[in-house]
Amino acid sequence: MTSQTSRPIFVIGCPRSGTTLLQQMLHSHPRIAFPSETRFVHTSYEVRHTFGDLELEENRRKLAEWIAKGRDTKFHVLKLDAEDIIEEIVHGPPTLGSALAIIFRAYAREHGKPRWGDKRPSYFRRMPMLRRMFPDAQFIHLVRDGRDAVSSLKKMPWYHGDTYSAALTWREAVDTGKRLRERLGPDTFYEFHYEDLVAQPEDALKPLCEFLGEEYDPAMTKAYEHARKTVPSARKWHLRTHEAPNTRNVGAWRDRLEDWEADLVEHVLASRLVDHGYTLSGVSRPSAAHLATFHRLAAHRWRSRHAHAVLDRLVQTRDPNPVVSLLDGPVPVDGTSDEG
């Protein structure tokens, strides 16, 4: 077993790939605190210039109040004292990454744990941001059969895309995962499959814990006990986290997708499905019209990503401060000292 570490942990993946289940499992580990989606990491990064030079105390206070009291974040899900966090950020290091780390470390401290993580499926699109702020972080990519991910995503009340965009999102996620696996290496990036996680949770979680440098704990397979307390019943799309892991929805795409959707999704994702060990069903070739629509959307998204990357590099040149977190070491728990 690798010696224990305090590196931040981020979970990424295509939406509807089981990342909420994994988040609950990781939070059930005795050393790891993993909150529900907070949505203030990427939003604060995008508006960071609004707060000016963070060397100035009044600017750190503006940033802290925006995160802890603003309407554009979900800070409240952490159930932390906003005023206490604001003061910690004001008296902390003058970087955005440090401010965010202070919040997650406080959450971990409240749960008596020395290590923190965060999850948001769309983080796969924001890896440069995360790497800038948390260069020592570890990343977990959870992959689900693209056909099941697409069929599930289309059912979500909060999803406003269509079959084409859902399939493209899965393709972008696994392509990003492939690049990250090659660039970051086995000490920083870990990828595994949703189907393995729900079929044999213990067998899937043990190597994951080894990657994280943590001892496996059986409580992780009983994360539903925690989910029943923390995942509201109103979020019906997450109610399966209230159950013990099971394979009931593996392969559900066969009943959920219309014939033309199944033809399209399997065709455009075929090579990537095979690369990830999924078996093709041999559906019919999609129509030329459906393929043309998919490829037009793919070209549009590629142009948009490229333009955003160019703009982001330009914006970085105007950063008044470094964004990297200057806090490290384990979260001080039970009277231990802060090594940051």
XYZ file of C-alpha atoms in Angstrom:
340
model
C 0.000 0.000 0.000
C 1.238 3.489 -0.917
C 1.870 5.827 2.007
C -1.122 8.040 2.800
C -1.327 11.369 1.007
C -3.382 14.556 1.205
C -3.687 15.315 -2.503
C -7.064 16.722 -3.608
C -9.284 14.323 -5.576
C -11.501 15.246 -8.518
C -14.087 12.956 -10.120
C -14.905 13.542 -13.779
C -16.981 11.806 -16.432
C -19.855 12.168 -18.842
C -23.049 13.144 -16.983
C -25.141 10.107 -15.954
C -22.096 7.875 -15.647
C -22.394 7.153 -11.935
C -20.270 10.020 -10.606
C -22.753 10.783 -7.818
C -22.644 7.158 -6.670
C -18.851 7.309 -6.675
C -18.880 10.594 -4.784
C -21.018 8.994 -2.073
C -18.694 6.001 -1.905
C -15.614 8.178 -1.563
C -17.242 10.281 1.141
C -17.978 7.077 3.035
C -14.226 6.495 3.336
C -13.027 7.448 6.824
C -10.276 9.731 5.498
C -11.998 11.468 2.562
C -14.633 14.222 2.588
C -16.503 14.519 -0.693
C -19.421 16.984 -0.815
C -22.287 17.157 -3.279
C -21.763 19.397 -6.296
C -21.000 22.930 -5.134
C -20.671 24.749 -8.456
C -18.447 27.526 -7.154
C -15.088 26.267 -8.442
C -15.579 26.964 -12.138
C -17.800 30.007 -11.619
C -15.309 31.765 -9.350
C -12.511 30.959 -11.804
C -14.474 32.486 -14.666
C -15.089 35.759 -12.798
C -11.773 35.895 -10.934
C -10.717 39.199 -12.510
C -13.789 40.830 -10.982
C -12.086 40.736 -7.600
C -8.804 42.329 -8.644
C -5.501 41.872 -6.846
C -5.968 39.318 -4.077
C -2.920 40.647 -2.282
C -5.372 43.274 -1.011
C -7.414 42.122 1.957
C -10.567 43.901 0.803
C -10.438 41.991 -2.491
C -10.089 38.651 -0.742
C -13.138 39.616 1.296
C -15.119 40.423 -1.862
C -14.184 37.038 -3.302
C -15.053 35.210 -0.093
C -18.424 36.939 0.239
C -19.265 36.223 -3.400
C -18.627 32.516 -2.874
C -20.182 32.151 0.568
C -23.176 34.465 0.104
C -23.664 34.867 -3.631
C -26.606 33.550 -5.610
C -24.399 31.969 -8.291
C -22.895 29.294 -6.028
C -24.151 26.363 -3.975
C -21.987 27.048 -0.954
C -24.968 26.306 1.300
C -24.816 22.563 0.518
C -21.625 22.377 2.592
C -23.469 23.553 5.727
C -20.480 25.605 6.831
C -20.583 28.894 8.713
C -20.288 31.538 5.994
C -18.768 34.201 8.253
C -16.100 31.837 9.553
C -15.140 30.819 6.014
C -15.011 34.420 4.867
C -12.571 35.260 7.634
C -10.429 32.220 6.849
C -10.166 33.278 3.216
C -9.440 36.895 4.130
C -6.550 35.768 6.328
C -5.371 33.061 3.930
C -2.938 33.083 1.012
C -3.787 35.567 -1.783
C -4.712 33.149 -4.571
C -8.024 31.827 -5.877
C -6.914 28.208 -5.508
C -6.088 28.850 -1.867
C -9.537 30.360 -1.222
C -11.240 27.327 -2.722
C -8.966 24.918 -0.872
C -9.781 26.693 2.402
C -13.473 25.931 1.834
C -12.990 22.267 0.984
C -10.525 21.828 3.835
C -13.085 23.338 6.219
C -15.664 20.867 4.956
C -13.244 18.009 5.526
C -12.404 19.340 8.973
C -16.101 19.427 9.889
C -16.292 15.741 9.001
C -13.121 14.873 10.887
C -11.238 13.862 7.751
C -7.758 14.863 6.553
C -8.470 14.839 2.831
C -10.981 16.417 0.460
C -12.371 15.925 -3.021
C -14.861 17.449 -5.407
C -16.912 16.106 -8.287
C -18.663 17.571 -11.269
C -19.020 15.562 -14.476
C -18.289 18.568 -16.683
C -14.893 19.033 -15.039
C -13.562 16.971 -17.934
C -13.976 20.184 -19.963
C -12.121 22.231 -17.363
C -8.990 20.252 -16.737
C -6.608 23.169 -17.486
C -8.414 25.200 -14.814
C -8.157 22.432 -12.208
C -4.533 21.713 -13.053
C -3.653 25.401 -12.698
C -5.208 25.674 -9.248
C -4.445 22.200 -7.903
C -1.369 20.828 -9.702
C -0.947 18.034 -7.154
C -4.521 16.734 -7.529
C -5.504 13.207 -8.499
C -8.258 12.607 -11.050
C -10.730 9.742 -11.333
C -12.585 9.226 -14.605
C -15.656 7.010 -14.374
C -16.764 5.593 -17.743
C -20.182 4.134 -18.489
C -21.397 2.458 -21.671
C -22.067 5.439 -23.937
C -25.399 4.039 -25.044
C -26.635 3.839 -21.455
C -25.206 7.269 -20.608
C -26.962 8.847 -23.585
C -30.293 7.133 -22.894
C -30.157 8.178 -19.240
C -29.079 11.744 -19.977
C -31.989 12.258 -22.335
C -34.438 11.432 -19.522
C -33.137 14.123 -17.172
C -35.437 17.105 -16.543
C -32.420 19.417 -16.389
C -30.936 18.241 -19.696
C -31.979 20.417 -22.620
C -29.906 18.795 -25.368
C -30.863 16.057 -27.807
C -29.568 12.636 -28.805
C -26.841 14.132 -30.981
C -25.470 16.388 -28.251
C -25.655 13.632 -25.625
C -23.675 11.226 -27.814
C -21.123 13.905 -28.561
C -20.745 14.723 -24.868
C -19.901 11.089 -24.104
C -17.431 10.980 -26.992
C -15.740 14.173 -25.787
C -15.504 12.810 -22.240
C -13.829 9.534 -23.207
C -11.518 11.273 -25.697
C -10.457 13.654 -22.945
C -9.921 10.684 -20.652
C -7.648 9.052 -23.206
C -5.513 12.191 -23.520
C -5.314 12.628 -19.763
C -4.295 9.018 -19.234
C -1.372 9.527 -21.606
C -0.328 12.941 -20.267
C -0.816 12.623 -16.510
C 0.318 9.066 -15.887
C -0.861 6.362 -13.460
C 0.003 8.291 -10.299
C -2.330 11.167 -11.183
C -5.078 9.755 -13.414
C -7.241 6.683 -12.868
C -10.002 5.391 -15.112
C -12.474 2.576 -14.505
C -15.984 1.496 -15.447
C -19.377 2.085 -13.905
C -20.452 -1.440 -14.786
C -17.620 -2.884 -12.680
C -18.447 -0.530 -9.819
C -22.072 -1.660 -9.560
C -21.446 -5.345 -10.302
C -18.546 -5.930 -7.911
C -18.128 -2.787 -5.785
C -15.402 -4.123 -3.531
C -13.321 -5.442 -6.420
C -13.637 -2.080 -8.196
C -12.946 0.077 -5.152
C -9.844 -1.709 -3.864
C -7.593 -0.756 -6.815
C -9.095 2.734 -6.766
C -8.082 3.118 -3.129
C -4.615 1.844 -3.971
C -4.342 4.571 -6.614
C -5.387 7.146 -4.023
C -2.876 5.823 -1.507
C -5.634 4.865 0.890
C -6.652 1.684 2.644
C -9.880 0.244 1.309
C -12.763 0.499 3.762
C -15.893 -1.721 3.511
C -18.077 1.257 4.447
C -17.599 2.495 0.895
C -19.901 -0.234 -0.437
C -22.644 0.928 1.943
C -22.664 4.510 0.708
C -26.433 4.280 0.273
C -26.726 4.715 4.035
C -25.136 8.151 3.708
C -27.016 8.967 0.500
C -30.383 8.394 2.164
C -29.498 11.208 4.572
C -27.944 13.625 2.092
C -29.504 13.079 -1.366
C -32.992 14.636 -1.373
C -35.850 12.461 -2.604
C -36.873 15.346 -4.866
C -33.780 14.680 -6.969
C -35.379 11.616 -8.479
C -32.529 11.159 -10.948
C -30.218 10.374 -8.014
C -32.526 8.103 -6.042
C -30.609 4.996 -7.075
C -27.853 6.177 -4.741
C -30.317 5.228 -1.957
C -29.991 1.579 -3.006
C -27.186 -0.920 -2.668
C -25.147 -0.988 -5.920
C -26.824 -3.129 -8.571
C -26.742 -3.745 -12.308
C -30.422 -3.217 -12.986
C -29.868 -0.359 -15.440
C -26.881 -1.843 -17.259
C -27.971 -2.234 -20.873
C -31.196 -0.250 -20.332
C -30.508 1.680 -23.545
C -32.082 -1.176 -25.501
C -35.490 -0.223 -24.101
C -34.940 3.507 -23.776
C -33.571 4.503 -27.174
C -35.687 4.611 -30.297
C -34.386 2.526 -33.188
C -32.917 5.487 -35.047
C -31.233 6.711 -31.863
C -29.678 3.317 -31.147
C -28.437 3.138 -34.751
C -26.879 6.596 -34.552
C -25.370 6.364 -31.071
C -23.750 2.978 -31.556
C -22.414 3.933 -34.979
C -20.776 7.223 -33.988
C -19.401 5.808 -30.711
C -18.490 2.335 -32.006
C -14.692 2.515 -31.961
C -14.635 4.103 -28.525
C -17.132 1.604 -27.131
C -14.923 -1.234 -28.348
C -11.808 0.457 -26.931
C -13.505 0.445 -23.526
C -14.498 -3.193 -23.738
C -18.168 -2.798 -24.627
C -19.762 -5.210 -27.094
C -21.491 -3.792 -30.154
C -25.021 -5.026 -30.800
C -24.846 -4.786 -34.577
C -27.607 -2.245 -35.066
C -28.338 -0.844 -38.513
C -26.313 1.955 -40.069
C -27.935 5.345 -39.327
C -29.378 7.467 -42.085
C -27.196 9.949 -43.931
C -29.314 12.789 -42.579
C -28.782 11.759 -38.951
C -25.043 11.363 -39.499
C -24.818 14.753 -41.179
C -26.571 16.410 -38.237
C -24.209 14.752 -35.770
C -21.082 15.776 -37.681
C -22.284 19.372 -38.037
C -22.721 19.582 -34.283
C -19.310 17.976 -33.734
C -17.657 20.566 -35.996
C -19.464 23.405 -34.218
C -18.371 22.164 -30.804
C -14.779 21.753 -31.953
C -14.687 25.371 -33.151
C -16.245 26.548 -29.913
C -13.741 24.622 -27.750
C -10.833 25.927 -29.781
C -12.031 29.527 -29.515
C -12.584 29.147 -25.762
C -9.087 27.706 -25.272
C -7.514 30.610 -27.173
C -9.522 33.136 -25.146
C -8.631 31.421 -21.874
C -4.914 31.619 -22.648
C -5.311 35.327 -23.384
C -7.244 35.910 -20.172
C -4.544 34.126 -18.163
C -2.000 36.734 -19.240
C -4.061 39.336 -17.368
C -4.299 37.423 -14.092
C -3.238 39.833 -11.315
C -2.191 36.901 -9.101
C -1.208 33.256 -9.455
C -4.275 31.030 -9.113
C -2.473 28.016 -7.651
C -3.436 26.855 -4.173
C -0.675 27.520 -1.664
C -2.158 25.159 0.917
C -0.876 21.617 1.211
C -0.572 18.836 3.722
C -3.423 17.046 5.480
C -6.406 18.943 6.834
C -5.779 19.595 10.538
C -8.044 17.197 12.405
C -8.124 16.305 16.102
C -5.715 19.024 17.062
C -3.052 18.339 14.435
C -1.292 21.360 12.988
C -1.826 22.782 9.499
C 1.077 22.078 7.170
C -0.050 24.634 4.574
